[in-house]
PDB file of C-alpha atoms in Angstrom:
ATOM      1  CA  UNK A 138       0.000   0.000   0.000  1.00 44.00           C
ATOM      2  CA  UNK A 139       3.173   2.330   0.895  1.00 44.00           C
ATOM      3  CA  UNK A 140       4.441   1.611  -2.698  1.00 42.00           C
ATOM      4  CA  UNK A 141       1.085   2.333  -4.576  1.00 43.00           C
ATOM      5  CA  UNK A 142       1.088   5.597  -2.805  1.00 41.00           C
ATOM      6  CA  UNK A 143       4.126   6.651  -3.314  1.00 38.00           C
ATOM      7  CA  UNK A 144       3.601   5.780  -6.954  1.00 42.00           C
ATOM      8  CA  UNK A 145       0.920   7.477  -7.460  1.00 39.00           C
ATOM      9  CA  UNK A 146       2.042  10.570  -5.418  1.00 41.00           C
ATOM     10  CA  UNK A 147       5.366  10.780  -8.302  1.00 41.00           C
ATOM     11  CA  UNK A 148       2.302  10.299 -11.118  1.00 38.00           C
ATOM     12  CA  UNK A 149       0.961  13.409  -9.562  1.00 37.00           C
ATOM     13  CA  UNK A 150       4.115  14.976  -9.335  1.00 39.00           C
ATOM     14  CA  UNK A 151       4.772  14.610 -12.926  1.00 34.00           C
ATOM     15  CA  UNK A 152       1.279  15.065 -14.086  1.00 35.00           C
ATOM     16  CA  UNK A 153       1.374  18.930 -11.869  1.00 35.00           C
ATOM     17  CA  UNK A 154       4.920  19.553 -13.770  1.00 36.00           C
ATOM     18  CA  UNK A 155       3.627  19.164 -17.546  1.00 37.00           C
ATOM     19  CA  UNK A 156       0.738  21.288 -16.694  1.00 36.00           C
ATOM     20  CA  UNK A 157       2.647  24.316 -15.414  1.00 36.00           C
ATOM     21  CA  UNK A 158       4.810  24.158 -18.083  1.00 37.00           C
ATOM     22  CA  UNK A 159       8.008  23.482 -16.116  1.00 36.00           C
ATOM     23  CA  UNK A 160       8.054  19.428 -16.737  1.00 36.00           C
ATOM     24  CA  UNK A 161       9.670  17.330 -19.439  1.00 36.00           C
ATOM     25  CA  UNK A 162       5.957  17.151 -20.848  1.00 35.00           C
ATOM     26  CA  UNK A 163       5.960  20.666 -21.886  1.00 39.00           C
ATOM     27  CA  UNK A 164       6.694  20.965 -25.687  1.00 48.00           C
ATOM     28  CA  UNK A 165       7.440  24.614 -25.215  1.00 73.00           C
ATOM     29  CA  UNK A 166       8.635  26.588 -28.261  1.00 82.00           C
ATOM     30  CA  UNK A 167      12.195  27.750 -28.761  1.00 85.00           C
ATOM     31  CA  UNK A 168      12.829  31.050 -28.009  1.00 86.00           C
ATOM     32  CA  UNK A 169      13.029  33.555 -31.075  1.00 93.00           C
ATOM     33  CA  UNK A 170      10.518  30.984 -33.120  1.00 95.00           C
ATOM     34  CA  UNK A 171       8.017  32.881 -35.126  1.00 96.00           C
ATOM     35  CA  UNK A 172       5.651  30.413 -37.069  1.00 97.00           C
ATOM     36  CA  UNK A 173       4.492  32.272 -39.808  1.00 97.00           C
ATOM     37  CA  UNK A 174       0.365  31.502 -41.104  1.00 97.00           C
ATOM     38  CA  UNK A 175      -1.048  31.896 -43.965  1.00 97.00           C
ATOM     39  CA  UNK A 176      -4.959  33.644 -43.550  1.00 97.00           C
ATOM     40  CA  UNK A 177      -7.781  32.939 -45.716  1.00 95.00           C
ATOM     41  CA  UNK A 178      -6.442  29.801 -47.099  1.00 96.00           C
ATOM     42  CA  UNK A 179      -7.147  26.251 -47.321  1.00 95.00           C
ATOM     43  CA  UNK A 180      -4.699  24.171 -46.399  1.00 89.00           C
ATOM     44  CA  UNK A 181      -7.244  21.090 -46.171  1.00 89.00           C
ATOM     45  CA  UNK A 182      -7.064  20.812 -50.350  1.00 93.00           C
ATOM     46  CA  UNK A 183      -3.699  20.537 -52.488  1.00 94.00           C
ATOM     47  CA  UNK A 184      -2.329  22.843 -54.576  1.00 95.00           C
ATOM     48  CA  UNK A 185      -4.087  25.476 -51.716  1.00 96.00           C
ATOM     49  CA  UNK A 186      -6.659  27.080 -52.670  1.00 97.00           C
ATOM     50  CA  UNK A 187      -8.002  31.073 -51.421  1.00 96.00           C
ATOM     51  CA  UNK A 188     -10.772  33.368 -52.440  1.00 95.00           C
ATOM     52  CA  UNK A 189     -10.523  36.777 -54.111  1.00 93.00           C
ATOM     53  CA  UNK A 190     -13.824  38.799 -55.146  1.00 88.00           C
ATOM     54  CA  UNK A 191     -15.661  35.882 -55.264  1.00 91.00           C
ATOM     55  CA  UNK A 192     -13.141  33.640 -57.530  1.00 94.00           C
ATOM     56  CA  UNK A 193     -11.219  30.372 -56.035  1.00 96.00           C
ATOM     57  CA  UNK A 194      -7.640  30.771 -56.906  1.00 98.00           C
ATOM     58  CA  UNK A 195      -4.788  27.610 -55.980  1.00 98.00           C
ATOM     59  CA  UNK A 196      -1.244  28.775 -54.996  1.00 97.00           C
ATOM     60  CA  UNK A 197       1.011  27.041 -57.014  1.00 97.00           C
ATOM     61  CA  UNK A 198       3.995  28.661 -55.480  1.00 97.00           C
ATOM     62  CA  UNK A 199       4.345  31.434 -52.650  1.00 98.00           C
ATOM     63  CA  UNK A 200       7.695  32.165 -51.194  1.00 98.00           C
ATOM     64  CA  UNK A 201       9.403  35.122 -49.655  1.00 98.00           C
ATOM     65  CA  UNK A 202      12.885  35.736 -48.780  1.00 98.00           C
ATOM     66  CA  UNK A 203      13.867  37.796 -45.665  1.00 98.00           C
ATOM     67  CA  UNK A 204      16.431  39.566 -44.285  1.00 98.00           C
ATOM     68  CA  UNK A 205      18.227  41.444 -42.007  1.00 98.00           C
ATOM     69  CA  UNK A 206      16.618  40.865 -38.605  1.00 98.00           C
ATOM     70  CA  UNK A 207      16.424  43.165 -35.955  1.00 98.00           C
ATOM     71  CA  UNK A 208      15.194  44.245 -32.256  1.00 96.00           C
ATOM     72  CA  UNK A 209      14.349  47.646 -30.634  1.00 96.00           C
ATOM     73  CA  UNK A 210      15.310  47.924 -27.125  1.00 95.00           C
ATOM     74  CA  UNK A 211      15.433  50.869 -25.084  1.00 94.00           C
ATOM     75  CA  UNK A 212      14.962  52.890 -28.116  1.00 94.00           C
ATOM     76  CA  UNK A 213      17.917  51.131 -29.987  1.00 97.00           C
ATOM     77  CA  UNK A 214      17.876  48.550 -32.753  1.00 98.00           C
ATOM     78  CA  UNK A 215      20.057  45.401 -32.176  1.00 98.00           C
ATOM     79  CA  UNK A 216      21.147  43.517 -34.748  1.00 98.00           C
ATOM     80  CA  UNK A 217      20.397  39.724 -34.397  1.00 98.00           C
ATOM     81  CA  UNK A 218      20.686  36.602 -36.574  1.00 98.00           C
ATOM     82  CA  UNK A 219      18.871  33.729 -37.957  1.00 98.00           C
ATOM     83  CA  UNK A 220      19.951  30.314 -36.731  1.00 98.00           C
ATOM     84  CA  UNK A 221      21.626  28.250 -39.405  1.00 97.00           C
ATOM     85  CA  UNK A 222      19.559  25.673 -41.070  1.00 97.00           C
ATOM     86  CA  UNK A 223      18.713  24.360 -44.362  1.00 96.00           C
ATOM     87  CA  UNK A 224      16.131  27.383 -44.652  1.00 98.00           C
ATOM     88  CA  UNK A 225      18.431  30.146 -42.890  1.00 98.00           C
ATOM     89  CA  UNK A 226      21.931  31.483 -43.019  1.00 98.00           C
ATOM     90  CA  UNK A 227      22.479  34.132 -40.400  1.00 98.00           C
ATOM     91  CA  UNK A 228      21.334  36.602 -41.908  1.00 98.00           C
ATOM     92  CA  UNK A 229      19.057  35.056 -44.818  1.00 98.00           C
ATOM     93  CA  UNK A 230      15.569  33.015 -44.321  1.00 98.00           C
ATOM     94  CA  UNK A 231      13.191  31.662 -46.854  1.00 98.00           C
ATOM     95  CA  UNK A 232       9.472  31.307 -46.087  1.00 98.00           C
ATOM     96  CA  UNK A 233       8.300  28.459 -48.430  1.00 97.00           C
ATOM     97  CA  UNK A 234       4.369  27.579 -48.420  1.00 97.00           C
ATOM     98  CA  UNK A 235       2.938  25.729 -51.393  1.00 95.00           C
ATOM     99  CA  UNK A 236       5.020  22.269 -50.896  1.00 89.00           C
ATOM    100  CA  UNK A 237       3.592  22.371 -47.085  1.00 88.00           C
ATOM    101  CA  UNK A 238       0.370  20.653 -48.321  1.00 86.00           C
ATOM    102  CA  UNK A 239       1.944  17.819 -50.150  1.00 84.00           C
ATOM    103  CA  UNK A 240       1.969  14.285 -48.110  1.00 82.00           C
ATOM    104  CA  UNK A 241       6.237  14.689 -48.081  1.00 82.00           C
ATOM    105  CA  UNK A 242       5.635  18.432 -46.750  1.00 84.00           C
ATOM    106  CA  UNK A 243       8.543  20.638 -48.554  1.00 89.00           C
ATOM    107  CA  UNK A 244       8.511  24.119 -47.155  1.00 94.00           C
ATOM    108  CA  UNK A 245       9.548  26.729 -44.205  1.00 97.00           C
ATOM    109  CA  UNK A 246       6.634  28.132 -42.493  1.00 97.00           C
ATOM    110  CA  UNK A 247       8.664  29.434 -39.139  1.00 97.00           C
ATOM    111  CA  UNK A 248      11.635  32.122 -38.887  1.00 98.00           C
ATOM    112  CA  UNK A 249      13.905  31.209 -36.241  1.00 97.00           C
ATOM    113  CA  UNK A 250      15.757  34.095 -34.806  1.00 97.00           C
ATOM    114  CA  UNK A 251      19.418  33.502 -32.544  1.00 97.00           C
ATOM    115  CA  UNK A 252      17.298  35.246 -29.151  1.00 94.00           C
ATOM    116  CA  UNK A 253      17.297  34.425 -25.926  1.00 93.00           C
ATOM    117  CA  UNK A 254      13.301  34.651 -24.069  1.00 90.00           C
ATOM    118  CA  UNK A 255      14.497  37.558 -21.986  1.00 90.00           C
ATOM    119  CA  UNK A 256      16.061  39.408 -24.992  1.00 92.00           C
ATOM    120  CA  UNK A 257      13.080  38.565 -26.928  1.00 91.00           C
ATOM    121  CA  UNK A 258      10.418  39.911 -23.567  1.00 90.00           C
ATOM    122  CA  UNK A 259      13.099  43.175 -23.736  1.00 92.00           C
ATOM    123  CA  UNK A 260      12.103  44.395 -27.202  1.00 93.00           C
ATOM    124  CA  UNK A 261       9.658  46.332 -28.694  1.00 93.00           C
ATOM    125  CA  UNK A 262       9.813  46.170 -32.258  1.00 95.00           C
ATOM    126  CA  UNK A 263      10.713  43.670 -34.558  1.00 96.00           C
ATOM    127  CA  UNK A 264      12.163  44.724 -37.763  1.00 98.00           C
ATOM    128  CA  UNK A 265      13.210  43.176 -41.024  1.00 98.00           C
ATOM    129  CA  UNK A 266      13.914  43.179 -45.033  1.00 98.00           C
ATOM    130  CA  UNK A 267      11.540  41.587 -47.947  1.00 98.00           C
ATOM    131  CA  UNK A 268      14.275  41.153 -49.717  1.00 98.00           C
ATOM    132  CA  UNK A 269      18.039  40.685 -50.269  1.00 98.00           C
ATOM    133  CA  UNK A 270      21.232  42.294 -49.749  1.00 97.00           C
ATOM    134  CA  UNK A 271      23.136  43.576 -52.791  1.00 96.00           C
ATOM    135  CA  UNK A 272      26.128  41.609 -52.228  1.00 94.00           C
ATOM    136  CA  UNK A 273      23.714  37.889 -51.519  1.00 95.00           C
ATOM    137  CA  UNK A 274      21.521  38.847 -54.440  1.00 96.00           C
ATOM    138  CA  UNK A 275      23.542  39.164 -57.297  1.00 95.00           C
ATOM    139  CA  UNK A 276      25.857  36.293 -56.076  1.00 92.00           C
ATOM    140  CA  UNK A 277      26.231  33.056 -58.285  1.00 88.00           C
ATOM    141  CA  UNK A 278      23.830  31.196 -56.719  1.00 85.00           C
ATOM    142  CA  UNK A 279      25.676  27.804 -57.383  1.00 87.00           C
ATOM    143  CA  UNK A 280      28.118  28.416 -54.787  1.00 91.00           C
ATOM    144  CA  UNK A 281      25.827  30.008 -52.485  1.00 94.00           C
ATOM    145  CA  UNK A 282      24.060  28.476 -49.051  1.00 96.00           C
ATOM    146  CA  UNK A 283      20.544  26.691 -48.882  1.00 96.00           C
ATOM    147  CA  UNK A 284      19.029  28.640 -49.389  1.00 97.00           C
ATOM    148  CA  UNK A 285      20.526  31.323 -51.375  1.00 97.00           C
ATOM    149  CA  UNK A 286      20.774  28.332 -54.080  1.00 96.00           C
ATOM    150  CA  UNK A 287      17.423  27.788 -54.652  1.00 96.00           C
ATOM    151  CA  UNK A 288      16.950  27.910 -58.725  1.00 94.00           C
ATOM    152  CA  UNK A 289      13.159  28.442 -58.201  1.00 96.00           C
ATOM    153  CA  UNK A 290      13.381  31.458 -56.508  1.00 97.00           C
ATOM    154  CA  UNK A 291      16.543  32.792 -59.302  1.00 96.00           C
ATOM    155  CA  UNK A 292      15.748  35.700 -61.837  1.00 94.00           C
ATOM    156  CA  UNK A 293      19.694  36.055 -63.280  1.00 91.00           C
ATOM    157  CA  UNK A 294      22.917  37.019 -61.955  1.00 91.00           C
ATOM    158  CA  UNK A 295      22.059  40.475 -63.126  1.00 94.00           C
ATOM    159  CA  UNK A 296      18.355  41.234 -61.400  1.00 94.00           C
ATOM    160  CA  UNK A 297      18.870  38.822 -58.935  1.00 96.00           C
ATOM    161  CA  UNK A 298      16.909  36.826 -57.013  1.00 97.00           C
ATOM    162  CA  UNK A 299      12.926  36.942 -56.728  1.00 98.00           C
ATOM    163  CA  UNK A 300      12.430  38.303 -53.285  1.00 98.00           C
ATOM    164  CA  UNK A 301       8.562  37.549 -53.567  1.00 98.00           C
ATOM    165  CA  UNK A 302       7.825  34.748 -55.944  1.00 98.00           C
ATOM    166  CA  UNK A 303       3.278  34.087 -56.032  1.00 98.00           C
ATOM    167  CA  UNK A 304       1.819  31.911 -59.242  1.00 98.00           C
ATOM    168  CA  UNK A 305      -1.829  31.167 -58.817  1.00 98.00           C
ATOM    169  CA  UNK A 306      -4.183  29.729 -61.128  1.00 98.00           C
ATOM    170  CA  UNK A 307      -7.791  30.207 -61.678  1.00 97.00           C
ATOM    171  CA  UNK A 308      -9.059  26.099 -61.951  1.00 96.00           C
ATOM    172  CA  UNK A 309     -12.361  27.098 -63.822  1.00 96.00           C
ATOM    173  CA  UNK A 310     -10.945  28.892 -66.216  1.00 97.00           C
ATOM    174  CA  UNK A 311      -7.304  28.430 -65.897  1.00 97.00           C
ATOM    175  CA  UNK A 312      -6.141  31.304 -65.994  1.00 98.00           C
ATOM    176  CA  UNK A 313      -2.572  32.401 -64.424  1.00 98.00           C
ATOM    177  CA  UNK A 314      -1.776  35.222 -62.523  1.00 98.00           C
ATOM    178  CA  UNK A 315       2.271  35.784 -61.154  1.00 98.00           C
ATOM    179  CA  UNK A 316       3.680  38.345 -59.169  1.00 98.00           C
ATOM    180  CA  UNK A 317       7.631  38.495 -59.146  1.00 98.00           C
ATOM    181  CA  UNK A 318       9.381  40.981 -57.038  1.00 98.00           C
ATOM    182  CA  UNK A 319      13.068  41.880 -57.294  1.00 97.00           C
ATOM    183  CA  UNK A 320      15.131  44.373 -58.095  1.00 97.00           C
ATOM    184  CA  UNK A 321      14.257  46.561 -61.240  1.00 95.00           C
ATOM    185  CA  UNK A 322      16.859  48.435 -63.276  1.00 95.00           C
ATOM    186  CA  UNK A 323      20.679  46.325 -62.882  1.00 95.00           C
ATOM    187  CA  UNK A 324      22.507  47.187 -65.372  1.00 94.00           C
ATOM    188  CA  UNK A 325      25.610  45.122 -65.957  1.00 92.00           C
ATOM    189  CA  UNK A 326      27.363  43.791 -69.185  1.00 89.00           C
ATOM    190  CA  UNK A 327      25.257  40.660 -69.111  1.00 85.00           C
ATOM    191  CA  UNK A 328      22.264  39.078 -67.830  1.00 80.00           C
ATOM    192  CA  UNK A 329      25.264  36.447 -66.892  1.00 84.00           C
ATOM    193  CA  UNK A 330      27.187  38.986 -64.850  1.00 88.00           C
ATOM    194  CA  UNK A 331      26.217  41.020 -61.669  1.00 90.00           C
ATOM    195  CA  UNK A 332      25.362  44.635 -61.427  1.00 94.00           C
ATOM    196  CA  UNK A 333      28.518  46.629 -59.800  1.00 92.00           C
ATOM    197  CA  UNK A 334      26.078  48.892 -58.472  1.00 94.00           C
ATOM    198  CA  UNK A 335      22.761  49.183 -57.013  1.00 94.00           C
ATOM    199  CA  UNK A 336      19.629  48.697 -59.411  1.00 96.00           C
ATOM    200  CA  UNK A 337      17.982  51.478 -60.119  1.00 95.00           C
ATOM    201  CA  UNK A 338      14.572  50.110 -58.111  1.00 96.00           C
ATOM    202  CA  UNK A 339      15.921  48.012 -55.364  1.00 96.00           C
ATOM    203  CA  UNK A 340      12.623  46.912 -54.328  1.00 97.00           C
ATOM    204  CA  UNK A 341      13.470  45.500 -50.866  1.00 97.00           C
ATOM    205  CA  UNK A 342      10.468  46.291 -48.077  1.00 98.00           C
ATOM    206  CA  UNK A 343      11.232  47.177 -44.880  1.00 98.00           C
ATOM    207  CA  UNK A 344       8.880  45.875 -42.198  1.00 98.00           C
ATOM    208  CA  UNK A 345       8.585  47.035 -38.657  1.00 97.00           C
ATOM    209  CA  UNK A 346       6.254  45.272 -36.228  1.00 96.00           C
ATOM    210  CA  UNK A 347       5.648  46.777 -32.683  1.00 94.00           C
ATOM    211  CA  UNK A 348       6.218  43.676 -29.913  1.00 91.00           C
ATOM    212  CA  UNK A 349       4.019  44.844 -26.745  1.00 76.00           C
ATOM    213  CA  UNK A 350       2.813  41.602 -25.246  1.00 57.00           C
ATOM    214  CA  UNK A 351       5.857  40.789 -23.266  1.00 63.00           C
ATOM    215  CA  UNK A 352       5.536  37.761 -24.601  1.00 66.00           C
ATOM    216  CA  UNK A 353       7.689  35.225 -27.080  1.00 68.00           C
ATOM    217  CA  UNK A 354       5.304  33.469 -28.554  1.00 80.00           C
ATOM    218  CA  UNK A 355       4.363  35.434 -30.945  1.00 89.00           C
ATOM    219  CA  UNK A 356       2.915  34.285 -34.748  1.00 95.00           C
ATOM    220  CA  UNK A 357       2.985  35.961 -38.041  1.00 97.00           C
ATOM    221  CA  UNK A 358       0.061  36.041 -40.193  1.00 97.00           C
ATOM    222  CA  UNK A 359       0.587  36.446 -43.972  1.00 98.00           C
ATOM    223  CA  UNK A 360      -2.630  37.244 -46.141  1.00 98.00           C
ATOM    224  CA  UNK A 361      -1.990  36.964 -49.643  1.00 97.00           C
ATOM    225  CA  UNK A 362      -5.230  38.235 -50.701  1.00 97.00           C
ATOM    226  CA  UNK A 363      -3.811  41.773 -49.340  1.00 97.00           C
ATOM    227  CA  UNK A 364      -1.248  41.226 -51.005  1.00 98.00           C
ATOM    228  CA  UNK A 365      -3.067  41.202 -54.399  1.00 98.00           C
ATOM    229  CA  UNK A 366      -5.776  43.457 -53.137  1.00 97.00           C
ATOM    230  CA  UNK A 367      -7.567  45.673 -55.612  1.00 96.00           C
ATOM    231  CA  UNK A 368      -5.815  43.965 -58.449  1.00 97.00           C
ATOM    232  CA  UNK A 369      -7.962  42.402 -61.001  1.00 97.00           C
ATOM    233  CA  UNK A 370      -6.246  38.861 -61.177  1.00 97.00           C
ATOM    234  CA  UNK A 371      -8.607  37.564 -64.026  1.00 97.00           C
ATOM    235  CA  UNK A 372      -7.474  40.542 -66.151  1.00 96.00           C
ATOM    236  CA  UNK A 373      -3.789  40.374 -65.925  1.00 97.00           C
ATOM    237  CA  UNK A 374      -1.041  38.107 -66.081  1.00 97.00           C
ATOM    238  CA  UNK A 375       0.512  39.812 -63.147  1.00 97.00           C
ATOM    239  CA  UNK A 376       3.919  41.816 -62.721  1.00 97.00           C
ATOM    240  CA  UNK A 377       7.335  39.954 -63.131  1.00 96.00           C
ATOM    241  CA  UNK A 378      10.146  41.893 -62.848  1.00 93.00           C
ATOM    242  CA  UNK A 379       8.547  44.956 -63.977  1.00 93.00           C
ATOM    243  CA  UNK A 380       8.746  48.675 -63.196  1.00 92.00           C
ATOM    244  CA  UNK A 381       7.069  49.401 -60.018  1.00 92.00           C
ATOM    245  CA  UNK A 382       5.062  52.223 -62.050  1.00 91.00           C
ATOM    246  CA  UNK A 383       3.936  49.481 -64.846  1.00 88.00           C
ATOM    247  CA  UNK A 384       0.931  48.240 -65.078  1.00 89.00           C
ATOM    248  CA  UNK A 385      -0.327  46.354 -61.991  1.00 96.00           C
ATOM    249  CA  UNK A 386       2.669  46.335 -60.317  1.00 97.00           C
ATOM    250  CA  UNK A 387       2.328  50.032 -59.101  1.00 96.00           C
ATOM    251  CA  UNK A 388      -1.013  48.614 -56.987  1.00 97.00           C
ATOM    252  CA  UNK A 389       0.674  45.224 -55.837  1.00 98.00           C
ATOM    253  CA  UNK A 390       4.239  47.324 -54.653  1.00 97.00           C
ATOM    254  CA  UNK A 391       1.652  49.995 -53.184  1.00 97.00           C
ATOM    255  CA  UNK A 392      -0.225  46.856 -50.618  1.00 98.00           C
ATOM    256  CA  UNK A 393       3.256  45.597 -49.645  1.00 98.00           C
ATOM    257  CA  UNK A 394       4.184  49.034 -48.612  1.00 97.00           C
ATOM    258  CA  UNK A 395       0.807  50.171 -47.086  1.00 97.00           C
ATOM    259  CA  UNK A 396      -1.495  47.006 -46.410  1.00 97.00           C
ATOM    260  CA  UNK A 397      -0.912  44.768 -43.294  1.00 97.00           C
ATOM    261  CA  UNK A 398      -0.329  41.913 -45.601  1.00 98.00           C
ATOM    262  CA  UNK A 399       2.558  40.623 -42.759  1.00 98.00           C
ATOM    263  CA  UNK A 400       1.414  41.426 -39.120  1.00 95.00           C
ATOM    264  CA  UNK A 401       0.909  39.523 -36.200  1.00 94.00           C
ATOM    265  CA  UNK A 402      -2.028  37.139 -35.193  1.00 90.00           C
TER     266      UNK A 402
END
């Protein structure tokens, strides 16, 4: 009797310890994790699927490369890095979410920042780049790190890489719609050689998201119909690598400057 209550008295123990989130139970999340979500869309069908004005749209590809992470605390930013993985370098991430439906999921739906949960509970702003650096995005990307080498999300050694790369599809009528985003203007001998300079239109977007809940576990939500808002998708083949005052590409550059298409849950 001595032993059964003892027993169950450690069962108790252990039981009281995963609840309060100091046990071995606890599957806690890493500190500096920031699962990214994508809102409005189905993730229950494959290729995804989202509505705009009425019309059903699949997302045959959606990524987005970014950059340059950074804290404010006590009114100063701090410079921090990504931890290394096959989706990160330290200062590189890429947010991959159209392979995540697929039975062998291939994608990155999380940035992982290098933070500690009391520099994280310190800061009140989180800021970052849509985008590359010069000197990353006009590298050869064959002897670059995952995932600087991904070919899908590759333009040309002169423009670069695609720092936004979306390609939906209408299924009724099957009809395509693509939005490309890097930098406009390189000039350079060669599409085969990078720019010594900056491109005329950089196109990198800055982001800056105030942190006020003291807390680290915090989710991003992306909404890719704000991305494409007041575009008319069945009218136009979209905007690849095009001025940002061409076309639709004014409208689509305008939401990722001015539309909360990347905020917090």
């Amino acid at each position: 009797m001595a032993i059964s209550k003892i027993r169950l008295a450690a069962l108790v123990a252990i039981v009281l310890l995963g609840a309060s989130g100091c046990g071995p139970l606890t599957d806690s999340r890493k500190a500096g994790e920031i699962p990214v979500h994508l809102s409005g869309v189905n993730d229950s069908v494959c290729p995804m699927t989202m509505s705009v004005s009425n019309r059903d749209w699949q997302i045959n590809y959606l990524g987005v490369y970014v950059s340059n992470p950074e804290v404010r605390i006590d009114g100063r930013w701090q410079a921090l890095n990504f931890q290394k993985n096959d989706w990160q370098t330290k200062k590189v991430a890429l947010l991959k979410f159209h392979g995540m439906c697929e039975e062998t999921p291939e994608g990155n739906t999380r940035l992982l920042l290098d933070a500690s949960e009391k520099l994280m509970k310190l800061a009140t702003n989180l800021r970052f780049t849509i985008g590359l650096p010069f000197e990353q995005n006009h590298a050869n990307p064959l002897s670059q790190p995952s995932p600087l080498n991904d070919s899908s999300m590759f333009w040309s050694w002169q423009a670069g890489h695609k720092f936004i790369r979306l390609d939906l599809t209408n299924p009724d009528t099957q009809h395509n719609f693509s939005y490309h985003l890097g930098s406009i203007g390189c000039e350079s001998d060669a599409p085969v050689r990078p720019p010594e300079k900056a491109c005329a239109f950089t196109n990198r977007v800055e982001m800056i998201l105030p942190m006020t809940q003291l807390d680290t576990e915090l989710d991003l939500s992306l909404s890719v119909s704000t991305m494409v808002a007041q575009v008319a998708l069945p009218q136009t083949e979209g905007c690849k690598f095009d001025p940002p005052s061409e076309g639709v590409c004014k409208q689509l550059l305008h939401n990722l400057l001015h539309r909360p298409w990347l905020d917090w849950e």
